[in-house]
Amino acid sequence: MNYPEPELDDLYRELILDHYRHPRNRGTLERRSAHVEGYNPLCGDEVEVDLLVDPEGTIEEVAFKGRGCSISQASSSMMTEAIKGRSRRQALDLMNAFKSMMTNPEAEPAEELGDLEAFQGVGRFAVRVKCATLAWNALQEGLENGAASE
Ligand code: ZN
């Protein structure tokens, strides 16, 4: 497939490529409270997210594996870094902030997004938005339906 590459700020492009080449929290968890698989048919991206949420609702551990375009994999990597150690509520707030940045890329991104702001330019390419949100959708599913341990 031959979609146009989003034009991203150089610094942000570097950050995304760094996470694509050196993904953080890559792998699977032995102990986990949720396992979610996501697929983006538009681009062929795949991601699997493992979560370990403690009884108080803190995300103790998170890991992902997957394959696909740089945006989908870098977004997964940065998502895991952003939510590790946070509460379920904080992680969902972050997800909502990320998604509103995608649907409204001309607006000032929420400050709590930090480096995740790197994906703001992706929001201008409707076809790539699903690449950037794939891991976040998996996270949402894991947090909302993942109460039962395996
Ligand atoms: Zn993609």
XYZ file of N, CA and C and ligand atoms in Angstrom:
451
model
N 0.841 -1.191 0.000
C 0.000 0.000 0.000
C 0.876 1.241 0.000
N 0.353 2.274 -0.563
C 1.187 3.434 -0.795
C 0.502 4.717 -0.332
N 0.399 4.856 0.960
C -0.191 6.061 1.497
C 0.867 7.149 1.589
N 0.452 8.393 1.496
C 1.443 9.463 1.683
C 1.952 9.441 3.115
N 3.238 9.634 3.288
C 3.803 9.723 4.634
C 3.427 11.074 5.218
N 2.921 11.070 6.422
C 2.621 12.358 7.046
C 3.886 13.211 7.169
N 3.735 14.485 6.948
C 4.875 15.380 7.149
C 4.914 15.758 8.614
N 5.905 15.272 9.282
C 5.998 15.521 10.709
C 7.225 16.382 10.975
N 7.125 17.135 12.009
C 8.248 17.900 12.503
C 9.459 16.966 12.666
N 10.653 17.445 12.285
C 11.844 16.581 12.306
C 12.098 15.935 13.662
N 11.949 16.727 14.704
C 12.198 16.216 16.050
C 11.228 15.078 16.370
N 9.987 15.289 16.013
C 8.972 14.286 16.269
C 9.184 13.062 15.391
N 9.637 13.298 14.158
C 9.923 12.179 13.270
C 11.030 11.309 13.884
N 12.041 11.943 14.422
C 13.139 11.214 15.076
C 12.623 10.394 16.257
N 11.765 11.013 17.045
C 11.220 10.343 18.229
C 10.421 9.105 17.808
N 9.615 9.256 16.785
C 8.800 8.143 16.303
C 9.688 7.039 15.739
N 10.696 7.417 14.969
C 11.594 6.406 14.403
C 12.385 5.692 15.496
N 12.757 6.440 16.531
C 13.500 5.830 17.631
C 12.652 4.756 18.324
N 11.401 5.069 18.561
C 10.517 4.073 19.192
C 10.215 2.914 18.247
N 10.175 3.201 16.961
C 9.931 2.128 15.981
C 11.123 1.172 15.953
N 12.326 1.733 15.973
C 13.528 0.896 15.885
C 13.873 0.249 17.214
N 13.562 0.927 18.298
C 13.890 0.422 19.637
C 12.647 0.463 20.508
N 11.703 -0.419 20.224
C 10.440 -0.361 20.973
C 10.633 -0.617 22.468
N 9.931 0.149 23.288
C 9.981 -0.004 24.743
C 8.883 -0.993 25.166
N 9.173 -1.724 26.219
C 8.187 -2.664 26.788
C 7.685 -3.665 25.751
N 8.582 -4.124 24.923
C 8.190 -5.083 23.902
C 8.234 -6.494 24.474
N 7.227 -7.291 24.170
C 7.187 -8.668 24.643
C 5.803 -9.020 25.144
N 5.771 -10.020 26.007
C 4.499 -10.430 26.597
C 4.708 -10.550 28.107
N 3.626 -10.556 28.859
C 3.696 -10.693 30.313
C 3.294 -12.109 30.709
N 4.037 -12.673 31.654
C 3.639 -13.988 32.166
C 2.405 -13.874 33.045
N 2.452 -12.871 33.930
C 1.270 -12.583 34.755
C 0.573 -11.395 34.111
N -0.678 -11.581 33.780
C -1.383 -10.473 33.151
C -2.854 -10.524 33.503
N -3.466 -9.356 33.526
C -4.898 -9.303 33.815
C -5.692 -9.070 32.538
N -5.015 -8.716 31.463
C -5.724 -8.549 30.191
C -4.768 -8.777 29.043
N -5.299 -9.328 27.980
C -4.556 -9.533 26.746
C -5.488 -9.159 25.595
N -5.067 -8.198 24.805
C -5.932 -7.713 23.729
C -5.150 -7.709 22.419
N -5.807 -8.175 21.372
C -5.199 -8.137 20.056
C -5.944 -7.123 19.199
N -5.179 -6.298 18.508
C -5.789 -5.293 17.640
C -5.264 -5.430 16.226
N -6.102 -5.093 15.277
C -5.729 -5.195 13.870
C -6.296 -3.988 13.132
N -5.481 -3.399 12.323
C -5.906 -2.266 11.509
C -5.902 -2.686 10.044
N -7.077 -3.050 9.524
C -7.128 -3.574 8.151
C -6.740 -2.538 7.098
N -6.844 -1.264 7.420
C -6.497 -0.229 6.446
C -5.026 -0.275 6.069
N -4.201 -0.678 7.021
C -2.753 -0.597 6.822
C -2.093 -1.953 7.062
N -2.828 -2.884 7.682
C -2.266 -4.197 7.976
C -1.508 -4.263 9.291
N -1.636 -3.237 10.125
C -0.916 -3.211 11.407
C -1.543 -4.183 12.400
N -0.664 -4.838 13.165
C -1.117 -5.737 14.227
C -0.445 -5.333 15.530
N -1.195 -5.439 16.609
C -0.608 -5.200 17.921
C -1.301 -6.080 18.953
N -0.495 -6.592 19.892
C -1.033 -7.325 21.032
C -0.553 -6.622 22.283
N -1.474 -6.349 23.171
C -1.143 -5.623 24.398
C -1.473 -6.496 25.602
N -0.506 -6.641 26.494
C -0.702 -7.327 27.771
C -0.703 -6.286 28.887
N -1.621 -6.437 29.823
C -1.695 -5.514 30.957
C -1.728 -6.297 32.254
N -1.052 -5.765 33.246
C -1.208 -6.283 34.602
C -1.672 -5.119 35.468
N -2.943 -5.178 35.838
C -3.549 -4.115 36.639
C -3.753 -4.650 38.040
N -3.264 -3.939 39.049
C -3.400 -4.439 40.417
C -4.812 -4.157 40.942
N -5.161 -4.738 42.106
C -6.555 -4.598 42.590
C -6.971 -3.145 42.836
N -5.992 -2.264 43.065
C -6.335 -0.852 43.271
C -6.535 -0.122 41.941
N -6.277 -0.804 40.829
C -6.480 -0.159 39.529
C -5.241 0.505 38.963
N -4.073 0.195 39.520
C -2.822 0.743 38.973
C -2.273 -0.215 37.924
N -1.818 0.356 36.819
C -1.232 -0.463 35.759
C 0.215 -0.766 36.141
N 0.411 -1.951 36.692
C 1.738 -2.327 37.186
C 2.701 -2.613 36.049
N 2.215 -3.382 35.087
C 3.062 -3.790 33.964
C 2.276 -3.684 32.678
N 2.994 -3.388 31.615
C 2.380 -3.382 30.292
C 3.437 -3.807 29.285
N 3.028 -4.592 28.312
C 3.942 -5.019 27.257
C 3.151 -5.121 25.959
N 3.868 -4.989 24.856
C 3.189 -5.133 23.571
C 4.098 -5.840 22.591
N 3.495 -6.446 21.613
C 4.245 -6.871 20.449
C 3.367 -6.665 19.226
N 3.991 -6.584 18.091
C 3.194 -6.343 16.904
C 4.069 -6.142 15.704
N 3.413 -5.856 14.600
C 4.150 -5.505 13.403
C 3.273 -4.611 12.555
N 3.939 -3.805 11.772
C 3.189 -2.867 10.955
C 4.024 -1.630 10.698
N 3.349 -0.575 10.338
C 4.053 0.650 9.960
C 4.701 1.307 11.178
N 5.590 2.238 10.905
C 6.323 2.899 11.988
C 5.387 3.632 12.934
N 4.324 4.210 12.397
C 3.418 4.976 13.269
C 2.693 4.046 14.239
N 2.214 2.918 13.760
C 1.483 1.999 14.646
C 2.396 1.429 15.731
N 3.614 1.078 15.358
C 4.502 0.439 16.330
C 5.101 1.463 17.297
N 5.449 2.626 16.782
C 5.972 3.678 17.668
C 4.886 4.156 18.620
N 3.672 4.240 18.122
C 2.564 4.674 18.974
C 2.325 3.657 20.088
N 2.452 2.365 19.763
C 2.288 1.322 20.783
C 3.370 1.451 21.847
N 4.606 1.623 21.392
C 5.728 1.745 22.313
C 5.562 2.954 23.241
N 5.192 4.076 22.658
C 5.040 5.291 23.472
C 3.821 5.206 24.377
N 2.798 4.503 23.940
C 1.627 4.297 24.788
C 2.031 3.525 26.045
N 2.818 2.459 25.877
C 3.186 1.661 27.050
C 3.994 2.498 28.042
N 4.897 3.321 27.520
C 5.690 4.176 28.420
C 4.812 5.166 29.160
N 3.826 5.691 28.438
C 2.996 6.752 29.015
C 2.065 6.240 30.113
N 1.636 4.985 30.016
C 0.600 4.521 30.962
C 1.143 3.675 32.105
N 2.381 3.196 31.976
C 2.930 2.320 33.010
C 2.985 3.056 34.351
N 2.440 2.422 35.371
C 2.448 3.034 36.698
C 1.286 3.974 36.951
N 0.491 4.232 35.936
C -0.660 5.121 36.109
C -1.891 4.330 36.526
N -2.877 5.066 36.992
C -4.136 4.416 37.339
C -4.931 4.186 36.060
N -5.868 3.274 36.176
C -6.768 3.001 35.053
C -7.424 4.302 34.557
N -7.871 5.105 35.522
C -8.543 6.372 35.191
C -7.609 7.317 34.418
N -6.364 7.435 34.926
C -5.397 8.325 34.264
C -5.095 7.850 32.851
N -4.991 6.523 32.700
C -4.673 5.968 31.381
C -5.808 6.243 30.406
N -7.047 6.128 30.883
C -8.184 6.389 29.993
C -8.283 7.875 29.665
N -7.934 8.724 30.630
C -7.916 10.168 30.359
C -6.890 10.491 29.270
N -5.735 9.847 29.390
C -4.679 10.063 28.407
C -5.134 9.585 27.027
N -5.799 8.451 27.023
C -6.314 7.919 25.762
C -7.302 8.896 25.126
N -8.176 9.451 25.956
C -9.146 10.405 25.411
C -8.456 11.652 24.879
N -7.423 12.103 25.582
C -6.670 13.277 25.117
C -5.976 12.970 23.793
N -5.437 11.759 23.686
C -4.755 11.365 22.453
C -5.744 11.306 21.292
N -6.898 10.705 21.551
C -7.887 10.585 20.478
C -8.439 11.945 20.078
N -8.604 12.847 21.035
C -9.125 14.145 20.605
C -8.062 14.911 19.822
N -6.785 14.659 20.112
C -5.729 15.268 19.287
C -5.809 14.727 17.850
N -6.159 13.459 17.710
C -6.258 12.856 16.374
C -7.443 13.420 15.589
N -8.574 13.629 16.303
C -9.766 14.092 15.591
C -9.753 15.608 15.408
N -8.905 16.289 16.155
C -8.868 17.748 16.064
C -7.417 18.217 16.054
N -6.671 17.881 14.996
C -5.219 18.092 15.002
C -4.797 19.559 14.964
N -5.731 20.455 14.679
C -5.338 21.872 14.643
C -5.391 22.501 16.034
N -6.026 21.822 16.981
C -6.137 22.387 18.329
C -4.843 22.165 19.105
N -4.647 22.946 20.132
C -3.490 22.780 21.017
C -3.652 21.457 21.776
N -2.657 20.553 21.682
C -2.798 19.256 22.378
C -2.768 19.432 23.895
N -3.450 18.544 24.595
C -3.448 18.589 26.056
C -2.024 18.427 26.573
N -1.694 19.218 27.599
C -0.327 19.234 28.122
C 0.112 17.871 28.639
N -0.835 17.125 29.216
C -0.492 15.824 29.804
C 0.027 14.835 28.754
N -0.181 15.119 27.481
C 0.264 14.191 26.440
C 1.787 14.119 26.324
N 2.467 15.201 26.692
C 3.936 15.181 26.634
C 4.435 14.806 25.246
N 5.333 13.829 25.188
C 5.930 13.407 23.920
C 4.915 12.829 22.934
N 3.778 12.403 23.445
C 2.756 11.841 22.551
C 2.270 12.875 21.547
N 2.564 14.144 21.840
C 2.271 15.218 20.901
C 2.939 14.968 19.542
N 3.946 14.119 19.526
C 4.644 13.793 18.284
C 3.696 13.289 17.203
N 2.570 12.741 17.615
C 1.644 12.162 16.642
C 0.591 13.153 16.153
N 0.678 14.386 16.625
C -0.355 15.359 16.260
C -0.512 15.477 14.743
N 0.599 15.531 14.021
C 0.546 15.696 12.568
C -0.159 14.552 11.862
N -0.174 13.378 12.496
C -0.828 12.210 11.899
C -2.326 12.451 11.753
N -2.866 13.245 12.673
C -4.301 13.527 12.658
C -4.776 14.174 11.364
N -3.848 14.788 10.626
C -4.236 15.422 9.366
C -4.347 14.414 8.223
N -3.971 13.165 8.494
C -4.053 12.118 7.463
C -5.032 11.050 7.941
N -6.287 11.244 7.568
C -7.360 10.403 8.105
C -7.016 8.914 8.022
N -6.363 8.523 6.925
C -6.112 7.108 6.701
C -5.071 6.559 7.679
N -4.264 7.454 8.273
C -3.231 6.995 9.209
C -3.666 7.070 10.665
N -4.803 7.701 10.914
C -5.237 7.863 12.307
C -5.402 6.503 12.980
N -5.909 5.526 12.244
C -6.108 4.202 12.827
C -4.781 3.531 13.179
N -3.718 3.882 12.475
C -2.386 3.380 12.830
C -2.002 3.901 14.222
N -2.228 5.191 14.423
C -1.799 5.829 15.671
C -2.672 5.430 16.854
N -3.935 5.111 16.600
C -4.845 4.822 17.715
C -4.991 3.327 17.997
N -4.378 2.488 17.162
C -4.551 1.039 17.310
C -4.243 0.549 18.732
N -3.068 0.917 19.239
C -2.675 0.451 20.574
C -3.573 1.043 21.658
N -4.012 2.266 21.435
C -4.881 2.910 22.439
C -6.245 2.238 22.491
N -6.736 1.812 21.341
C -8.005 1.082 21.333
C -7.856 -0.260 22.043
N -6.713 -0.904 21.837
C -6.464 -2.167 22.530
C -6.389 -1.935 24.036
N -5.721 -0.846 24.416
C -5.628 -0.499 25.838
C -7.019 -0.312 26.441
N -7.841 0.437 25.727
C -9.201 0.700 26.224
C -9.961 -0.602 26.443
N -9.866 -1.482 25.460
C -10.555 -2.769 25.578
C -10.016 -3.545 26.776
N -8.699 -3.521 26.938
C -8.081 -4.248 28.053
C -8.493 -3.695 29.397
N -8.614 -2.382 29.490
C -8.969 -1.766 30.777
C -10.455 -1.926 31.071
N -11.264 -1.956 30.039
C -12.704 -2.031 30.272
C -13.203 -3.457 30.428
N -12.538 -4.396 29.723
C -13.019 -5.776 29.756
C -12.054 -6.737 30.434
N -10.925 -6.208 30.880
C -9.863 -7.105 31.327
C -9.857 -7.393 32.814
N -10.979 -7.219 33.455
C -11.011 -7.407 34.900
C -10.692 -8.856 35.299
N -11.145 -9.785 34.480
C -10.929 -11.200 34.814
C -9.503 -11.621 34.493
N -8.837 -12.210 35.449
C -7.506 -12.721 35.215
C -7.569 -14.021 34.430
N -6.462 -14.299 33.757
C -6.436 -15.546 32.997
C -6.020 -16.688 33.892
Zn -0.164 1.691 9.836
